Coordinates of C-alpha atoms (C1' of nucleotides) in Angstrom, one line a residue:
Chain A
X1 CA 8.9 66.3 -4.1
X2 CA 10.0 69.9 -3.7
X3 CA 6.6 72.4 -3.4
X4 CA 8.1 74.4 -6.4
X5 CA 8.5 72.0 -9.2
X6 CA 10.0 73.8 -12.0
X7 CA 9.1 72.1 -14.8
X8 CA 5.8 71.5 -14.4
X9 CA 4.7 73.4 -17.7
X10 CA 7.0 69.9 -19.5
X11 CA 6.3 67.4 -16.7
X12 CA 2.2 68.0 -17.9
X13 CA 3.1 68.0 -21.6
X14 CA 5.3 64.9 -21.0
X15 CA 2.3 63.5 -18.9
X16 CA -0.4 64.1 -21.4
X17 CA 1.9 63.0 -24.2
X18 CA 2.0 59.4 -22.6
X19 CA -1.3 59.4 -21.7
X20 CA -2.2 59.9 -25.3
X21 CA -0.2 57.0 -26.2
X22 CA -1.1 54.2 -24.2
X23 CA -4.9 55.1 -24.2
X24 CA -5.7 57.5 -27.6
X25 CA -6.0 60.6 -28.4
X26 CA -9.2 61.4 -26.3
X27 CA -8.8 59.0 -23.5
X28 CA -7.7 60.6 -20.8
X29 CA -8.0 63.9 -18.5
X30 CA -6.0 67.0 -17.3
X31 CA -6.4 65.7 -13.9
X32 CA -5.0 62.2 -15.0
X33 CA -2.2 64.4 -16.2
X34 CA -1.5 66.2 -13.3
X35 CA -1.9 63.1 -11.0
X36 CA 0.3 61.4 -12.5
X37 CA 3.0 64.6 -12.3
X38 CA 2.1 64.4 -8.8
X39 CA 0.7 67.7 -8.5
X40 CA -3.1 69.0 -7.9
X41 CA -5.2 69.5 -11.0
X42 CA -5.4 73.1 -10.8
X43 CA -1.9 73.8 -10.6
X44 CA -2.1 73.1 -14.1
X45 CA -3.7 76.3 -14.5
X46 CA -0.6 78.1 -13.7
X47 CA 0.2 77.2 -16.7
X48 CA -2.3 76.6 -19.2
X49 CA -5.3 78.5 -19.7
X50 CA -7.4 75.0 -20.2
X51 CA -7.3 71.8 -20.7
X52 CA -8.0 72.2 -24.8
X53 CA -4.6 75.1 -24.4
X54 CA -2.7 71.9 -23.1
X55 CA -3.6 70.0 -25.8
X56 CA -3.0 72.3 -28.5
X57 CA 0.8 72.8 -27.1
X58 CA 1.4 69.3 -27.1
X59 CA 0.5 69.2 -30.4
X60 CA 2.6 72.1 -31.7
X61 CA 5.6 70.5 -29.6
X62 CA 5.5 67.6 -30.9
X63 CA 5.2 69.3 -34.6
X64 CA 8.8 71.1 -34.0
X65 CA 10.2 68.0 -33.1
X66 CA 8.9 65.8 -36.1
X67 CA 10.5 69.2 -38.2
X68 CA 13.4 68.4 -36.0
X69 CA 13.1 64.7 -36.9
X70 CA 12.9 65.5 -41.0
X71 CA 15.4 68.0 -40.7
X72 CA 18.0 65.3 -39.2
X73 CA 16.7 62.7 -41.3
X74 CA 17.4 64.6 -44.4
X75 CA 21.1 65.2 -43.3
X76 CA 22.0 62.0 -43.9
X77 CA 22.2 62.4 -47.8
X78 CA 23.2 64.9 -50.2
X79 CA 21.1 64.5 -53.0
X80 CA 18.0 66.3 -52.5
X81 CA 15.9 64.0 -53.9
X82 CA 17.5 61.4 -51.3
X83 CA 17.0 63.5 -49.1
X84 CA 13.3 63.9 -49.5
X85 CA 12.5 59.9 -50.0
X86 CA 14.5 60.3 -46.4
X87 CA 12.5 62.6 -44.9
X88 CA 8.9 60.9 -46.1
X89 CA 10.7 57.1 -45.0
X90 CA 11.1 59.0 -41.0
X91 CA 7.5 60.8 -41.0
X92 CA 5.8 57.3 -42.4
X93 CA 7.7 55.5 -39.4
X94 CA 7.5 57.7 -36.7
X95 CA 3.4 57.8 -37.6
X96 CA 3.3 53.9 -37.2
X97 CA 5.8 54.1 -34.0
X98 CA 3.7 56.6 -32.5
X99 CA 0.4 56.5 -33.8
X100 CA -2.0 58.3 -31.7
X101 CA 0.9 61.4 -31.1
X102 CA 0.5 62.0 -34.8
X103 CA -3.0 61.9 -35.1
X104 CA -3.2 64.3 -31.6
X105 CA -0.4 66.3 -33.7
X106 CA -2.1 67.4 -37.1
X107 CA -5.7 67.2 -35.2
X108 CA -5.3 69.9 -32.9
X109 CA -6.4 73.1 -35.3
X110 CA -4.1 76.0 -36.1
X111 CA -1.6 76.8 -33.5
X112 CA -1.2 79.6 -31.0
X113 CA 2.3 80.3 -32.3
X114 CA 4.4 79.1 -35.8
X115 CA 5.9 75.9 -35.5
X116 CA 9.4 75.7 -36.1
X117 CA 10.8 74.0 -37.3
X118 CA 7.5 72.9 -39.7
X119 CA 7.7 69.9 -41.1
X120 CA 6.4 71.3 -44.5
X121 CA 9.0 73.8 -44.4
X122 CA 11.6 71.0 -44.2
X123 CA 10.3 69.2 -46.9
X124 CA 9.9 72.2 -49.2
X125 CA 13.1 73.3 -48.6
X126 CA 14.9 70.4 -50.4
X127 CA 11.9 70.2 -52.9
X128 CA 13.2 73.9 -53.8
X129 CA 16.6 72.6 -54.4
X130 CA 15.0 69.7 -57.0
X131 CA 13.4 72.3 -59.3
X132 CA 9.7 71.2 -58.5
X133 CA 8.1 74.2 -57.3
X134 CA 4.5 74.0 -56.4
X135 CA 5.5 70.3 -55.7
X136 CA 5.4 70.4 -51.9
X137 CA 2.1 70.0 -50.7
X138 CA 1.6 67.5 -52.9
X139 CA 4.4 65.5 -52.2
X140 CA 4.0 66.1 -48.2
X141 CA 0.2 64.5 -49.3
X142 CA 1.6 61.3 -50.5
X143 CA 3.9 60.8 -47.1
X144 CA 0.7 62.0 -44.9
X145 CA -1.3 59.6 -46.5
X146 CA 0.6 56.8 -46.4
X147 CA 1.4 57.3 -42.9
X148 CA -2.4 58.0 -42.0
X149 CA -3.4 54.8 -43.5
X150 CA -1.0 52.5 -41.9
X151 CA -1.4 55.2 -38.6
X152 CA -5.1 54.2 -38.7
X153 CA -4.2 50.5 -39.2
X154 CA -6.5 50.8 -42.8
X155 CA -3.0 49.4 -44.7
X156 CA -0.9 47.4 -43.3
X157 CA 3.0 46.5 -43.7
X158 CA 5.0 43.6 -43.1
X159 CA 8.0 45.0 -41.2
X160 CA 10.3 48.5 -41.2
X161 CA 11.8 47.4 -44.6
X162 CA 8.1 46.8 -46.0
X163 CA 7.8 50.4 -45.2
X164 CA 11.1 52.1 -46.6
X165 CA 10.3 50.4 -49.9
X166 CA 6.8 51.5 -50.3
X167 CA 7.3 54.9 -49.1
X168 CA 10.5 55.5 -51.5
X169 CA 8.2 53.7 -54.6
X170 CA 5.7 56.1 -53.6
X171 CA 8.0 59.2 -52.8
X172 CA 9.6 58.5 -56.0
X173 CA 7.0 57.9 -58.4
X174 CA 5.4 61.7 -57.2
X175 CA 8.9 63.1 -58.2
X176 CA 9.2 61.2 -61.2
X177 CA 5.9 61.8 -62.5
X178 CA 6.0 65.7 -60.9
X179 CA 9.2 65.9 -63.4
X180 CA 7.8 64.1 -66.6
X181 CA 4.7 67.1 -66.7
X182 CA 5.9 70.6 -65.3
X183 CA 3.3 73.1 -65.2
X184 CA 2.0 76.9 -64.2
X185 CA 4.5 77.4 -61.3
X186 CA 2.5 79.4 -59.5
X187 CA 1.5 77.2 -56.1
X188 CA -2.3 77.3 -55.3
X189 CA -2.0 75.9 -52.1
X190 CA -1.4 77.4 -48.9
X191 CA -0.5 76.4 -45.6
X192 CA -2.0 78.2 -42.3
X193 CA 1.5 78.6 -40.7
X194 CA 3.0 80.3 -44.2
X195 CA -0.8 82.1 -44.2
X196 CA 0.4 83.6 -40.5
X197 CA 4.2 84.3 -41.3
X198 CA 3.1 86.5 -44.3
X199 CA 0.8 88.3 -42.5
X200 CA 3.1 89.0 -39.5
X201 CA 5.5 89.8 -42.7
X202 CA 3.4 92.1 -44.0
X203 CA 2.6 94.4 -40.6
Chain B
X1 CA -44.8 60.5 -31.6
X2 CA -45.2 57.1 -31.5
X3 CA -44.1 54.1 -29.1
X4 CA -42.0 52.2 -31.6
X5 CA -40.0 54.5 -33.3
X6 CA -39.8 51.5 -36.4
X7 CA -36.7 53.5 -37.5
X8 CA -34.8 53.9 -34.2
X9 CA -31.1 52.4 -35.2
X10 CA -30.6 54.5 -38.4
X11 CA -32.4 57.6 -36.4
X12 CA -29.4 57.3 -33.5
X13 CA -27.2 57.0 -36.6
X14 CA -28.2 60.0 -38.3
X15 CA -28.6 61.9 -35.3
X16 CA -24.7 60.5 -34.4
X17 CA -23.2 61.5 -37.4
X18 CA -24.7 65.3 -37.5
X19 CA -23.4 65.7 -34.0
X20 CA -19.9 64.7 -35.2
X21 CA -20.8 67.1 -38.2
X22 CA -21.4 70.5 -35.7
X23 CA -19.0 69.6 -32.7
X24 CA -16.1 67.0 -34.0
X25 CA -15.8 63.4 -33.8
X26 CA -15.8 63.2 -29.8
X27 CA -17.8 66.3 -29.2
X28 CA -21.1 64.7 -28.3
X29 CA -22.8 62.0 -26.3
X30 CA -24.9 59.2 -26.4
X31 CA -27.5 60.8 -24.3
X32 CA -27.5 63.6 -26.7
X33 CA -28.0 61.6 -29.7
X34 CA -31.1 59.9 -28.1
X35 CA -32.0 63.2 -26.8
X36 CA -32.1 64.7 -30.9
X37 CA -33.8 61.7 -32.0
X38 CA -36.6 62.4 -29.0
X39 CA -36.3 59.0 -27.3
X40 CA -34.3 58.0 -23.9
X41 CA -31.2 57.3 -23.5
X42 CA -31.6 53.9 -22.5
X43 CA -33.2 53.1 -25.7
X44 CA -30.4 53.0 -27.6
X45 CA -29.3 49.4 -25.9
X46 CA -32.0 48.0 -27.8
X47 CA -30.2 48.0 -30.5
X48 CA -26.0 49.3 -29.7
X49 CA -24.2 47.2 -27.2
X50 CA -22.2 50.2 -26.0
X51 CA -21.5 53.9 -27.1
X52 CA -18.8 53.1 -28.9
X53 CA -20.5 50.1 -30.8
X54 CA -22.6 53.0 -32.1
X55 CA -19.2 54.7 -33.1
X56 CA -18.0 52.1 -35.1
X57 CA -21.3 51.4 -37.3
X58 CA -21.9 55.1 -38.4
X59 CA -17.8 54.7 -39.2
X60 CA -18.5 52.0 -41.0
X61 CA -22.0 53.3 -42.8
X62 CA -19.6 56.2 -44.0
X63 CA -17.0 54.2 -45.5
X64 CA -19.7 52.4 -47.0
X65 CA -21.2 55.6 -48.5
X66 CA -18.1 56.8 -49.4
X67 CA -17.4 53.6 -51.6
X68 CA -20.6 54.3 -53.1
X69 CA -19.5 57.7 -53.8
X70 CA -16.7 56.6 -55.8
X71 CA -18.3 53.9 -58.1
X72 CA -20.7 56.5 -59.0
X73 CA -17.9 59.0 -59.9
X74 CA -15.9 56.7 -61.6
X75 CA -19.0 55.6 -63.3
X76 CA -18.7 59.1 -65.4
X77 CA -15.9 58.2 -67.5
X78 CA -15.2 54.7 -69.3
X79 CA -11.1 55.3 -69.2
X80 CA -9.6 53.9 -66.5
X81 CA -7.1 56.8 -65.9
X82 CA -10.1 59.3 -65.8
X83 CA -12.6 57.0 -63.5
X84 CA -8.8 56.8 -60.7
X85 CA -8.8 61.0 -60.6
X86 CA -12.8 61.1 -60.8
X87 CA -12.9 58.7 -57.4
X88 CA -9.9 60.8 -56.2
X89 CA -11.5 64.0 -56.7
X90 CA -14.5 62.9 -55.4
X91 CA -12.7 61.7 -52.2
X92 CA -11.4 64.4 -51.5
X93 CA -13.8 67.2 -52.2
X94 CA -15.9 64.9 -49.4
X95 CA -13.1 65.2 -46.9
X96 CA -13.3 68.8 -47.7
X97 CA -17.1 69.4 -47.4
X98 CA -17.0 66.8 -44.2
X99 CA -14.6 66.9 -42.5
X100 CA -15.0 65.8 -39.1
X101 CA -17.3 63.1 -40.4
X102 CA -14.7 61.6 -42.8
X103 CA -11.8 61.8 -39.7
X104 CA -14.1 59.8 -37.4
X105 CA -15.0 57.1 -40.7
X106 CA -11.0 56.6 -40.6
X107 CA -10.4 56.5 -36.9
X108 CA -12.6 54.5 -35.6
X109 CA -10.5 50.9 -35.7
X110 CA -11.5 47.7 -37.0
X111 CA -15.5 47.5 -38.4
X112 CA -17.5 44.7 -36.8
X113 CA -18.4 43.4 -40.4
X114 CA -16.7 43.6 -43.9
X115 CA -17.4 47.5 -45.7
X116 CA -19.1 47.0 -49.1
X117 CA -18.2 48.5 -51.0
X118 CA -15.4 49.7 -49.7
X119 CA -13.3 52.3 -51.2
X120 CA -10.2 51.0 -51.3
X121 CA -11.7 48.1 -53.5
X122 CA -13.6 50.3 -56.2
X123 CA -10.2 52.0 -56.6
X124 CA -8.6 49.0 -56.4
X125 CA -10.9 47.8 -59.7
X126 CA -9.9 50.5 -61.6
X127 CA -6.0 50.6 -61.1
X128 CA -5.9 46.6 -62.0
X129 CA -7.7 47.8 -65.9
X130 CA -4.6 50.3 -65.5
X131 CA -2.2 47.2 -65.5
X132 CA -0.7 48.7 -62.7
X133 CA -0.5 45.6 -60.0
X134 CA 0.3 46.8 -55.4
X135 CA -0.7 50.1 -56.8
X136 CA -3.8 50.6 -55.2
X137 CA -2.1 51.5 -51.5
X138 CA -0.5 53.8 -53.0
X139 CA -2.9 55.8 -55.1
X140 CA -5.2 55.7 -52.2
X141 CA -2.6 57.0 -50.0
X142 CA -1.8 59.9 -51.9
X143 CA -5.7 60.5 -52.2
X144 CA -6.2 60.4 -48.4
X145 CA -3.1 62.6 -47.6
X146 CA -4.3 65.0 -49.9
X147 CA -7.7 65.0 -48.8
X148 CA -6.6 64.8 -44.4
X149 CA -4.6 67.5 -44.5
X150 CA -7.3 69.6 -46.3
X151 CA -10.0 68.5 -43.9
X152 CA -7.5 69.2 -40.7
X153 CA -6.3 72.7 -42.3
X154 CA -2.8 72.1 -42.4
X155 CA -3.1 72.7 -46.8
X156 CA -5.8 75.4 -47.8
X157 CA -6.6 75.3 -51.8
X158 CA -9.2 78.5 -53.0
X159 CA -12.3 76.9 -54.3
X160 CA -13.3 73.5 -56.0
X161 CA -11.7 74.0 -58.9
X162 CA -8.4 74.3 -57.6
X163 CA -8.9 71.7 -55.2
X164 CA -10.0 69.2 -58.5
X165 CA -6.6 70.6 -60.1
X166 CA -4.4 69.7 -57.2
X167 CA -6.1 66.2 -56.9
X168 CA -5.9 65.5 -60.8
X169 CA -2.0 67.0 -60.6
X170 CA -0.8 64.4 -58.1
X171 CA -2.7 61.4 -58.9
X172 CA -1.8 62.2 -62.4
X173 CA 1.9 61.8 -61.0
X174 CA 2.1 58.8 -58.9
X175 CA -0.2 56.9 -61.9
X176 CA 2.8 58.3 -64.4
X177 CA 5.5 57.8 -61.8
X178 CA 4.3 54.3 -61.2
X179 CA 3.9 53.2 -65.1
X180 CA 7.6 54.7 -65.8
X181 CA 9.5 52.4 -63.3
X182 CA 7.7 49.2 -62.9
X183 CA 8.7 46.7 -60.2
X184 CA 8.2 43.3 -58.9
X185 CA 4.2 43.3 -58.8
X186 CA 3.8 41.2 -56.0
X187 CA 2.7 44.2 -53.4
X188 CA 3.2 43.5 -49.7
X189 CA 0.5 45.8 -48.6
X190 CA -2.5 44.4 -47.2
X191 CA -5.7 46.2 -45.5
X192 CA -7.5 45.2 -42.3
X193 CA -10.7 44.0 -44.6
X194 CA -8.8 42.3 -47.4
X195 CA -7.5 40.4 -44.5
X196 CA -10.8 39.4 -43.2
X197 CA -12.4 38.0 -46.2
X198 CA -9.2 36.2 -46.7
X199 CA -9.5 34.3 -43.9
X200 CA -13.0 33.7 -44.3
X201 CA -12.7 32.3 -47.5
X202 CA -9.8 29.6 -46.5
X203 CA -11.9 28.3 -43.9
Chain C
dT1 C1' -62.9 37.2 -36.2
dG2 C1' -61.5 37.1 -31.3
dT3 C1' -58.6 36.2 -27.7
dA4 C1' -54.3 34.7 -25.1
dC5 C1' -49.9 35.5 -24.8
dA6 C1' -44.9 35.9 -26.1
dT7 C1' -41.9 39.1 -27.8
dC8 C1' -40.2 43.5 -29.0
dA9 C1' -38.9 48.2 -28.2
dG10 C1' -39.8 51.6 -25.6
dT11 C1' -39.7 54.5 -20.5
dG12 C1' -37.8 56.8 -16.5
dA13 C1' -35.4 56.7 -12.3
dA14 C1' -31.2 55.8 -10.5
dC15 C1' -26.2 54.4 -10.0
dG16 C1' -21.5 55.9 -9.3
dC17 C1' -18.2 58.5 -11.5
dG18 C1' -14.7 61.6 -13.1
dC19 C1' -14.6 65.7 -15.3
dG20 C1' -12.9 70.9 -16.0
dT21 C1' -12.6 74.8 -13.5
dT22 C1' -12.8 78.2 -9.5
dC23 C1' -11.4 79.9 -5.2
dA24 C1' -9.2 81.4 -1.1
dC25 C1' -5.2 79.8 0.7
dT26 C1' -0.1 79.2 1.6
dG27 C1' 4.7 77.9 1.2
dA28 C1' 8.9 79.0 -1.4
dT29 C1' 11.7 82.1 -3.9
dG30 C1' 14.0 86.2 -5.1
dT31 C1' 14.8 91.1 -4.9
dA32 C1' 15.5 95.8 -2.7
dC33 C1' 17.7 98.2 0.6
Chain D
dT1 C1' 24.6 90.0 5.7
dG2 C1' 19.9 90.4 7.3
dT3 C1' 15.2 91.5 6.8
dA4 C1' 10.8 93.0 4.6
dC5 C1' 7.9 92.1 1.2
dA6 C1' 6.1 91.1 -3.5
dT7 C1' 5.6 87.5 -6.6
dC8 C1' 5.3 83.0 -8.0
dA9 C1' 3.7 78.3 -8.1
dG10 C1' 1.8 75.3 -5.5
dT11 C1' -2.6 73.1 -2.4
dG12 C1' -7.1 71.1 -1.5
dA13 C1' -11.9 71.6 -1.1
dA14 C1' -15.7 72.5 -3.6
dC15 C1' -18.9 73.6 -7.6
dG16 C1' -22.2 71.9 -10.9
dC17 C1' -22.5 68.9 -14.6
dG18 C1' -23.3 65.4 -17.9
dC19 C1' -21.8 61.0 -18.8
dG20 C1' -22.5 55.7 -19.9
dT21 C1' -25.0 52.1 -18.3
dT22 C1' -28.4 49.2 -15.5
dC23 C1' -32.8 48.0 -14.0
dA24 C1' -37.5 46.9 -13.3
dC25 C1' -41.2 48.3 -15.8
dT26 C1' -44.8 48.8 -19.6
dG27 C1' -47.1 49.7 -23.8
dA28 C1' -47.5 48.0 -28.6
dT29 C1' -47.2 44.4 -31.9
dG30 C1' -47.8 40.1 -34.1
dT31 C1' -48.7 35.2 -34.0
dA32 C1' -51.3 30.8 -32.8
dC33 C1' -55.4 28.7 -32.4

DNA sequence: TGTACATCAGTGAACGCGCGTTCACTGATGTAC
DNA sequence: TGTACATCAGTGAACGCGCGTTCACTGATGTAC
């Protein structure tokens, strides 16, 4: 174990990451983290300013790469509206795969920095392409939910296929039913992420 | 102040769940709790087996409210259709107001006893006079995404009434999206106290 | 109505523990000349 | 190519703290006779 480690800053992340996983959200400690790195526990100050800092990067990490997740997800297909029942079928399973990382992930308050890329933003993207504006929050609702639920083990499904086929009814029948009564255009809901971009925009 | 408090359970409750209120669902202790309520700390053994036993009753006297919540808002309108968005507005303009409160109600695992009434099963009432059979997971799962991601500030909405708008908008959706492209109506979700009654009744 | 006594629901001291964070330090690295 | 030195990224001891839980106890309550 070289003095220098290099990575620490990752090794932690990666540490604490794990640690949320076997044991919760809650259930563990930056020294567990660093113990388990092999390094002291203030050397993890070298790198973050406390332990609630750590906790908020790991949650913005692992944010990027469920935006990294939808964005691949959604390459599979052309259609856009494939595409989205895609995107909402990988965010559903990765929540039941993983489900304390996702409830650290959206738990952890606004972010120090803009997530990219942002899972909404993904989502939105190929929601633009279907004509629905003012369509994404509420459509990124209905995958949340459905992944909360069954994150939280308050709905349960029998199997990975289970889940496809419920998500896409569900996916589906927001589309469907978004389509059959257009309204106003104009979005009232705002993200805190596109509330930071615009203000950075407008500086 | 007297010896026997006569009211001690519920007190550590109350005094619980307004902790999780000011500082978050894991921002508090035991000790404080007893502390609030103006009793020691080991008192509360006389009537929780552990800290978290006392976690998971106030999660499940919340649910509890919250099902009582919803009867009473779909108890304002006799259509079917309307009592669904009343429940779901009502859900969600809680999640909203409480928000820590309502995150530790879903978190906190499998209750000790059976909710009643729960709110999956009022809505569940409601979307059976809809003729809309293995809906219910789904209209609740659009509710609750709705209502998380306002309550962990990932979606911001100005004001009540455009919160009641966006909730009306997408229930309004998956109940039309649903009703246009009817499927096999044997639904393969199940919940965690569905489950429990089941097997209570076969035995 | 009075008394003995079991039970209930508190007290308060103590336990061992692991926590986040600070601090003075030191070994390793990289850059200037 | 060699050396001086600043900077970086670790160490390890220590801090004060509040935690959940246990334990022997005691005051209050209610019931039997």
């Amino acid at each position: 174990m070289p003095y220098h480690h290099g990575e620490l800053r990752a090794a932690l992340l990666d540490a604490a990451e794990q640690l949320v996983r076997e044991r919760g959200a809650d259930g563990w400690s930056l020294r567990e983290a660093s113990t388990r790195v092999g390094v002291s526990p203030s050397a993890a100050y070298h790198h973050f300013a406390s332990r609630d800092a750590l906790v908020r990067a790991l949650s913005q990490r692992v944010l990027a790469r469920l935006g990294e997740r939808a964005s691949e997800a959604s390459g599979k297909f052309d259609d856009p509206r494939d595409r989205v029942i895609a995107i909402a079928q990988d965010y559903v399973r990765w929540a039941i795969e993983d489900p304390a990382v996702s409830k650290l992930a959206f738990g952890a308050g606004e972010p120090d920095e803009p997530i990219s890329p942002h899972p909404h933003d993904v989502l939105a993207v190929e929601l633009a392409r279907l004509d629905l504006p003012a369509a994404d929050f509420l459509v990124w609702a209905a995958m949340h939910g459905l992944a909360m639920l069954l994150a939280d083990g308050l709905m349960r499904l029998d199997g990975p296929a289970a889940v496809d086929e419920e998500t896409e009814r569900l996916i589906a029948a927001v589309l469907d039913g978004l389509a059959a009564s257009p309204r106003n255009p104009l979005s009232t809901a705002r993200s805190a992420h596109t509330d930071r971009h615009q203000r950075h925009d407008r500086h």
